[in-house]
Tab-separated table of C-alpha atoms in Angstrom:
chain	number	residue	atom	x	y	z
A	258	MET	CA	-6.016	-27.796	18.045
A	259	GLY	CA	-2.593	-28.465	19.573
A	260	SER	CA	0.846	-27.912	18.090
A	261	GLY	CA	2.012	-30.207	15.344
A	262	GLY	CA	-1.323	-30.340	13.496
A	263	SER	CA	-1.690	-29.594	9.809
A	264	ALA	CA	-4.271	-27.318	8.267
A	265	GLY	CA	-6.919	-28.790	6.024
A	266	ARG	CA	-7.866	-27.511	2.585
A	267	GLY	CA	-8.659	-23.774	2.631
A	268	ALA	CA	-7.358	-23.360	6.190
A	269	ARG	CA	-4.389	-21.378	7.496
A	270	LEU	CA	-2.337	-22.012	10.595
A	271	VAL	CA	-1.877	-19.328	13.236
A	272	ALA	CA	0.287	-19.600	16.320
A	273	ALA	CA	-0.142	-18.577	19.933
A	274	GLU	CA	2.046	-18.895	23.010
A	275	GLY	CA	0.805	-18.981	26.575
A	276	PRO	CA	2.471	-18.116	29.895
A	277	ASP	CA	4.055	-21.586	30.045
A	278	GLY	CA	5.940	-20.915	26.818
A	279	VAL	CA	4.143	-23.734	24.990
A	280	GLU	CA	3.182	-22.851	21.435
A	281	GLN	CA	-0.192	-23.775	20.002
A	282	ARG	CA	-1.304	-23.736	16.383
A	283	LEU	CA	-4.880	-23.150	15.374
A	284	GLU	CA	-6.702	-23.230	12.064
A	285	VAL	CA	-8.222	-20.102	10.551
A	286	ARG	CA	-10.984	-20.823	8.032
A	287	GLY	CA	-12.904	-18.317	5.945
A	288	ARG	CA	-11.123	-15.283	7.496
A	289	GLN	CA	-12.475	-16.209	10.931
A	290	VAL	CA	-10.332	-16.763	14.010
A	291	PRO	CA	-11.652	-19.697	16.082
A	292	ASP	CA	-13.594	-18.638	19.169
A	293	GLU	CA	-11.497	-20.920	21.365
A	294	LEU	CA	-8.565	-18.544	20.913
A	295	TRP	CA	-10.203	-15.650	22.761
A	296	ALA	CA	-10.842	-17.840	25.806
A	297	GLN	CA	-7.105	-18.179	26.408
A	298	GLN	CA	-6.674	-14.967	28.330
A	299	GLY	CA	-3.172	-15.830	29.533
A	300	LEU	CA	-1.677	-15.657	26.036
A	301	ARG	CA	1.612	-13.752	25.758
A	302	LYS	CA	2.195	-14.041	21.991
A	303	LEU	CA	-0.271	-14.272	19.116
A	304	TYR	CA	0.680	-14.651	15.456
A	305	LEU	CA	-2.121	-14.025	12.949
A	306	SER	CA	0.099	-13.217	9.974
A	307	ASP	CA	-1.135	-13.830	6.418
A	308	ALA	CA	-4.483	-15.115	7.678
A	309	GLY	CA	-6.639	-13.135	5.235
A	310	LEU	CA	-8.247	-11.154	8.050
A	311	ARG	CA	-10.320	-8.067	7.237
A	312	GLU	CA	-11.247	-7.393	10.839
A	313	VAL	CA	-10.391	-8.589	14.329
A	314	PRO	CA	-13.133	-9.175	16.908
A	315	ASP	CA	-13.426	-7.047	20.028
A	316	GLU	CA	-12.616	-10.128	22.090
A	317	LEU	CA	-8.944	-9.492	21.299
A	318	ALA	CA	-8.984	-6.829	24.036
A	319	GLU	CA	-9.588	-9.573	26.614
A	320	LEU	CA	-6.045	-10.875	26.068
A	321	GLN	CA	-4.633	-8.399	28.563
A	322	HIS	CA	-1.331	-10.260	29.031
A	323	LEU	CA	-0.451	-10.138	25.342
A	324	ARG	CA	3.041	-8.778	24.672
A	325	THR	CA	3.540	-9.742	21.018
A	326	LEU	CA	0.895	-9.472	18.308
A	327	ALA	CA	1.465	-10.135	14.607
A	328	LEU	CA	-1.250	-9.014	12.185
A	329	ASP	CA	0.971	-8.452	9.174
A	330	GLY	CA	0.003	-9.612	5.703
A	331	ASN	CA	-3.752	-9.326	6.202
A	332	GLU	CA	-6.420	-7.094	4.633
A	333	LEU	CA	-6.973	-4.641	7.466
A	334	MET	CA	-8.020	-1.174	6.328
A	335	GLU	CA	-7.707	0.304	9.813
A	336	VAL	CA	-6.154	-0.654	13.122
A	337	PRO	CA	-8.684	-2.654	15.159
A	338	GLU	CA	-9.745	-0.676	18.224
A	339	ALA	CA	-9.184	-3.757	20.365
A	340	VAL	CA	-5.448	-3.580	19.582
A	341	CYS	CA	-5.260	-0.199	21.310
A	342	ASP	CA	-6.690	-1.728	24.497
A	343	LEU	CA	-3.713	-4.030	25.143
A	344	PRO	CA	-1.650	-2.199	27.798
A	345	ARG	CA	1.201	-4.725	27.971
A	346	LEU	CA	1.781	-4.936	24.212
A	347	ALA	CA	5.491	-4.473	23.440
A	348	HIS	CA	5.863	-5.834	19.882
A	349	LEU	CA	3.286	-5.127	17.180
A	350	TYR	CA	3.495	-6.127	13.524
A	351	LEU	CA	1.023	-4.451	11.137
A	352	GLY	CA	2.966	-4.562	7.878
A	353	ARG	CA	1.451	-5.319	4.485
A	354	ASN	CA	-2.120	-4.279	5.173
A	355	GLY	CA	-4.167	-1.407	3.757
A	356	LEU	CA	-3.635	1.104	6.555
A	357	GLN	CA	-3.688	4.823	5.779
A	358	GLY	CA	-3.174	6.026	9.339
A	359	LEU	CA	-3.290	5.186	13.034
A	360	PRO	CA	-6.140	6.170	15.378
A	361	PRO	CA	-5.512	8.629	18.250
A	362	SER	CA	-6.166	5.775	20.680
A	363	PHE	CA	-2.966	4.145	19.422
A	364	ALA	CA	-1.161	6.427	21.892
A	365	GLN	CA	-2.560	4.236	24.688
A	366	LEU	CA	0.056	1.576	23.875
A	367	GLN	CA	2.535	2.996	26.361
A	368	SER	CA	4.517	-0.261	26.647
A	369	LEU	CA	5.166	-0.549	22.905
A	370	ARG	CA	8.853	-0.975	22.047
A	371	CYS	CA	8.770	-2.321	18.495
A	372	LEU	CA	6.341	-1.344	15.728
A	373	TRP	CA	6.502	-2.642	12.169
A	374	ILE	CA	4.019	-0.958	9.862
A	375	GLU	CA	5.823	-1.284	6.540
A	376	GLY	CA	4.066	-1.821	3.220
A	377	ASN	CA	0.964	0.245	3.950
A	378	PHE	CA	-0.370	3.540	2.567
A	379	LEU	CA	0.765	6.080	5.156
A	380	ALA	CA	1.119	9.506	3.558
A	381	HIS	CA	1.652	11.296	6.886
A	382	PHE	CA	3.667	10.385	9.940
A	383	PRO	CA	1.157	9.164	12.563
A	384	ARG	CA	1.026	11.751	15.355
A	385	ALA	CA	0.093	9.118	17.931
A	386	LEU	CA	3.611	7.693	17.679
A	387	LEU	CA	5.040	10.859	19.233
A	388	GLN	CA	3.351	9.875	22.483
A	389	LEU	CA	5.024	6.469	22.826
A	390	PRO	CA	8.075	6.977	25.084
A	391	GLU	CA	9.139	3.316	25.142
A	392	LEU	CA	9.306	2.873	21.355
A	393	ARG	CA	12.775	1.719	20.302
A	394	SER	CA	12.291	0.309	16.799
A	395	LEU	CA	10.032	1.875	14.152
A	396	GLN	CA	9.648	0.253	10.739
A	397	LEU	CA	7.917	2.593	8.256
A	398	GLY	CA	9.376	1.321	4.996
A	399	ASP	CA	7.403	1.154	1.740
A	400	ASN	CA	4.817	3.789	2.593
A	401	ARG	CA	4.130	7.219	1.046
A	402	LEU	CA	5.869	9.553	3.489
A	403	CYS	CA	7.537	12.695	2.162
A	404	ARG	CA	8.206	14.583	5.411
A	405	LEU	CA	8.666	14.027	9.133
A	406	PRO	CA	7.204	16.090	12.004
A	407	ALA	CA	9.305	18.722	13.735
A	408	ALA	CA	8.412	17.052	17.047
A	409	LEU	CA	10.172	13.803	16.103
A	410	PRO	CA	13.028	14.330	18.635
A	411	ARG	CA	10.359	13.937	21.317
A	412	MET	CA	10.768	10.200	20.640
A	413	ALA	CA	13.924	10.117	22.725
A	414	GLY	CA	13.916	6.343	23.116
A	415	LEU	CA	13.991	5.622	19.386
A	416	ARG	CA	17.106	3.718	18.314
A	417	GLY	CA	16.165	2.293	14.901
A	418	LEU	CA	14.180	4.058	12.159
A	419	TRP	CA	13.446	2.435	8.795
A	420	LEU	CA	12.174	4.833	6.106
A	421	TYR	CA	13.153	2.997	2.930
A	422	GLY	CA	10.865	3.035	-0.078
A	423	ASN	CA	9.072	6.287	0.726
A	424	ARG	CA	8.862	9.592	-1.178
A	425	PHE	CA	11.441	11.826	0.470
A	426	GLN	CA	12.844	14.354	-2.003
A	427	GLU	CA	15.469	15.557	0.470
A	428	PHE	CA	17.058	14.417	3.686
A	429	PRO	CA	14.562	15.244	6.475
A	430	PRO	CA	16.357	17.993	8.448
A	431	VAL	CA	14.692	16.976	11.714
A	432	LEU	CA	16.806	13.805	11.669
A	433	LEU	CA	19.849	15.963	12.428
A	434	ARG	CA	18.365	16.412	15.906
A	435	MET	CA	17.932	12.666	16.486
A	436	ASP	CA	21.316	12.303	18.174
A	437	HIS	CA	20.251	9.088	19.926
A	438	ILE	CA	19.443	7.172	16.710
A	439	ARG	CA	21.672	4.154	15.979
A	440	VAL	CA	20.186	2.684	12.788
A	441	LEU	CA	18.783	4.808	9.955
A	442	ASP	CA	17.548	3.319	6.679
A	443	LEU	CA	16.676	5.703	3.822
A	444	ASP	CA	17.030	3.302	0.903
A	445	ARG	CA	14.945	3.814	-2.225
A	446	ASN	CA	13.941	7.423	-1.810
A	447	ARG	CA	14.708	10.432	-4.034
A	448	ILE	CA	17.379	12.109	-1.923
A	449	ALA	CA	20.055	13.722	-4.111
A	450	SER	CA	22.353	14.923	-1.314
A	451	PHE	CA	22.954	14.374	2.377
A	452	PRO	CA	24.103	16.956	4.943
A	453	ASP	CA	27.065	16.390	7.228
A	454	LEU	CA	25.953	13.657	9.643
A	455	THR	CA	29.010	13.572	11.883
A	456	GLY	CA	26.964	15.251	14.611
A	457	LEU	CA	24.842	12.097	15.045
A	458	ALA	CA	27.121	10.672	17.714
A	459	SER	CA	25.094	7.495	18.327
A	460	LEU	CA	24.674	6.536	14.652
A	461	ARG	CA	26.188	3.155	13.796
A	462	LEU	CA	24.475	2.169	10.537
A	463	LEU	CA	23.237	4.346	7.676
A	464	SER	CA	21.683	2.802	4.574
A	465	TYR	CA	21.185	5.204	1.657
A	466	ASP	CA	21.210	2.843	-1.339
A	467	HIS	CA	19.135	3.568	-4.470
A	468	ASN	CA	19.079	7.330	-3.977
A	469	PRO	CA	20.428	9.695	-6.677
A	470	VAL	CA	23.456	10.721	-4.600
A	471	ARG	CA	26.840	11.370	-6.187
A	472	GLN	CA	28.949	10.507	-3.181
A	473	PRO	CA	28.542	8.763	0.180
A	474	PRO	CA	27.259	10.866	3.092
A	475	CYS	CA	29.775	12.325	5.507
A	476	VAL	CA	29.461	10.358	8.751
A	477	GLY	CA	31.478	9.582	11.864
A	478	ASP	CA	34.243	6.976	11.846
A	479	GLU	CA	32.093	4.478	13.765
A	480	VAL	CA	29.304	4.423	11.173
A	481	GLN	CA	28.842	1.564	8.723
A	482	LEU	CA	27.490	2.709	5.355
A	483	VAL	CA	25.328	0.756	2.921
A	484	GLY	CA	24.932	2.261	-0.538
A	485	ASP	CA	26.596	3.254	-3.787
A	486	GLY	CA	30.276	3.988	-3.177
A	487	ALA	CA	30.069	2.937	0.465
A	488	GLN	CA	32.605	0.100	0.164
A	489	GLU	CA	35.277	2.332	-1.354
A	490	PHE	CA	34.530	5.057	1.197
A	491	MET	CA	34.883	2.706	4.157
A	492	GLU	CA	38.065	1.141	2.767
A	493	ALA	CA	39.608	4.594	2.346
A	494	ARG	CA	38.493	5.514	5.848
A	495	GLN	CA	40.050	2.353	7.259
A	496	GLU	CA	43.328	3.101	5.516
A	497	ARG	CA	43.268	6.625	6.904
A	498	LEU	CA	42.622	5.369	10.433
A	499	GLN	CA	45.395	2.801	10.146
A	500	SER	CA	47.761	5.477	8.876
A	501	LEU	CA	46.904	7.713	11.812
A	502	GLN	CA	47.399	4.832	14.209
A	503	CYS	CA	50.818	4.054	12.765
A	504	GLN	CA	51.769	7.707	12.995
A	505	GLU	CA	50.720	7.840	16.648
A	506	GLU	CA	52.695	4.685	17.404
A	507	GLU	CA	55.776	6.153	15.727
A	508	GLU	CA	55.414	9.354	17.736
A	509	GLU	CA	55.041	7.382	20.951
A	510	GLY	CA	58.113	5.372	20.038
A	511	THR	CA	60.103	8.581	19.540
A	512	GLU	CA	59.003	9.890	22.927
A	513	ALA	CA	60.032	6.614	24.544
A	514	ALA	CA	63.591	6.681	23.111
A	515	PRO	CA	66.480	6.258	25.694
A	516	VAL	CA	68.025	9.442	26.986
A	517	SER	CA	71.664	9.820	25.887
A	518	PRO	CA	74.362	9.840	28.621
A	519	GLU	CA	75.216	13.405	27.749
A	520	ASP	CA	71.687	14.624	28.319
A	521	GLY	CA	70.491	12.286	31.064
A	522	PRO	CA	71.217	12.162	34.803
A	523	GLU	CA	74.625	10.721	35.687
A	524	ASP	CA	73.245	8.262	38.254
A	525	GLY	CA	71.233	6.455	35.547
A	526	GLU	CA	67.825	7.181	37.037
A	527	GLY	CA	65.119	7.689	34.432
A	528	GLU	CA	66.964	6.173	31.482
A	529	PHE	CA	63.631	6.180	29.580
A	530	ALA	CA	61.793	9.445	29.433
A	531	VAL	CA	58.454	7.684	28.893
A	532	LEU	CA	57.743	3.998	29.445
A	533	THR	CA	54.016	3.329	29.118
A	534	GLY	CA	50.791	4.962	30.124
A	535	SER	CA	50.074	8.520	31.144
A	536	PRO	CA	52.381	10.657	33.268
A	537	GLU	CA	50.159	9.973	36.275
A	538	GLU	CA	50.724	6.235	35.922
A	539	THR	CA	54.542	6.381	35.769
């Protein structure tokens, strides 16, 4: 069925995109993906979201060019083994299923850059993720995590980590060693206090809303905060930075004041002690 069709009663539409960039839409009836889909081995993107699937056939592994796969919003109780046999897969969406873990074979997805697995039943951080060097974005929100592995810094490529809606009682100390992380979301946990986070030099966004904290976390000046008291904190920080900037400008202006005739050279050379730039530039 080509693009632009409409699903009949009891059917759901799924989307696929081939190497030519043309999107197709196919009907899924009775939790079954049409066989014609698996014959399209050149597919690059496949969207099977909210299709009521309880399993995925082994034929999925034949789509060796697949780079994006969406299986979110289904009824999967475990990750289909065929998913782990897709070497080019870069974006994988498994949110809102019934997953309690990831198989060891998940570590075979060495090209994976983005994984969304929110809204499942993960009580432990999947160890297979520690073996994915290309992973940049990891969405683990709304699970049952209460701790993170000490080996987490091994994921040196990770830039965004979403941990909202879990069961953390305290700020995971291993995160203090994730100095490459840029986005960190810890909303809706049970964290009562945060350590000094100014050492996370790459951090640009920290979300800590709906935690029982009394004051915003201490972060670097480049970090945007989202949470209770964050607006007031950032306004005060901005005022402080502006005040410092004005003070520096005033000091520079004082240094650049004209030299008086009594103190300066008689021939008039160097009437301004400092013009602009560093001493090497003048």
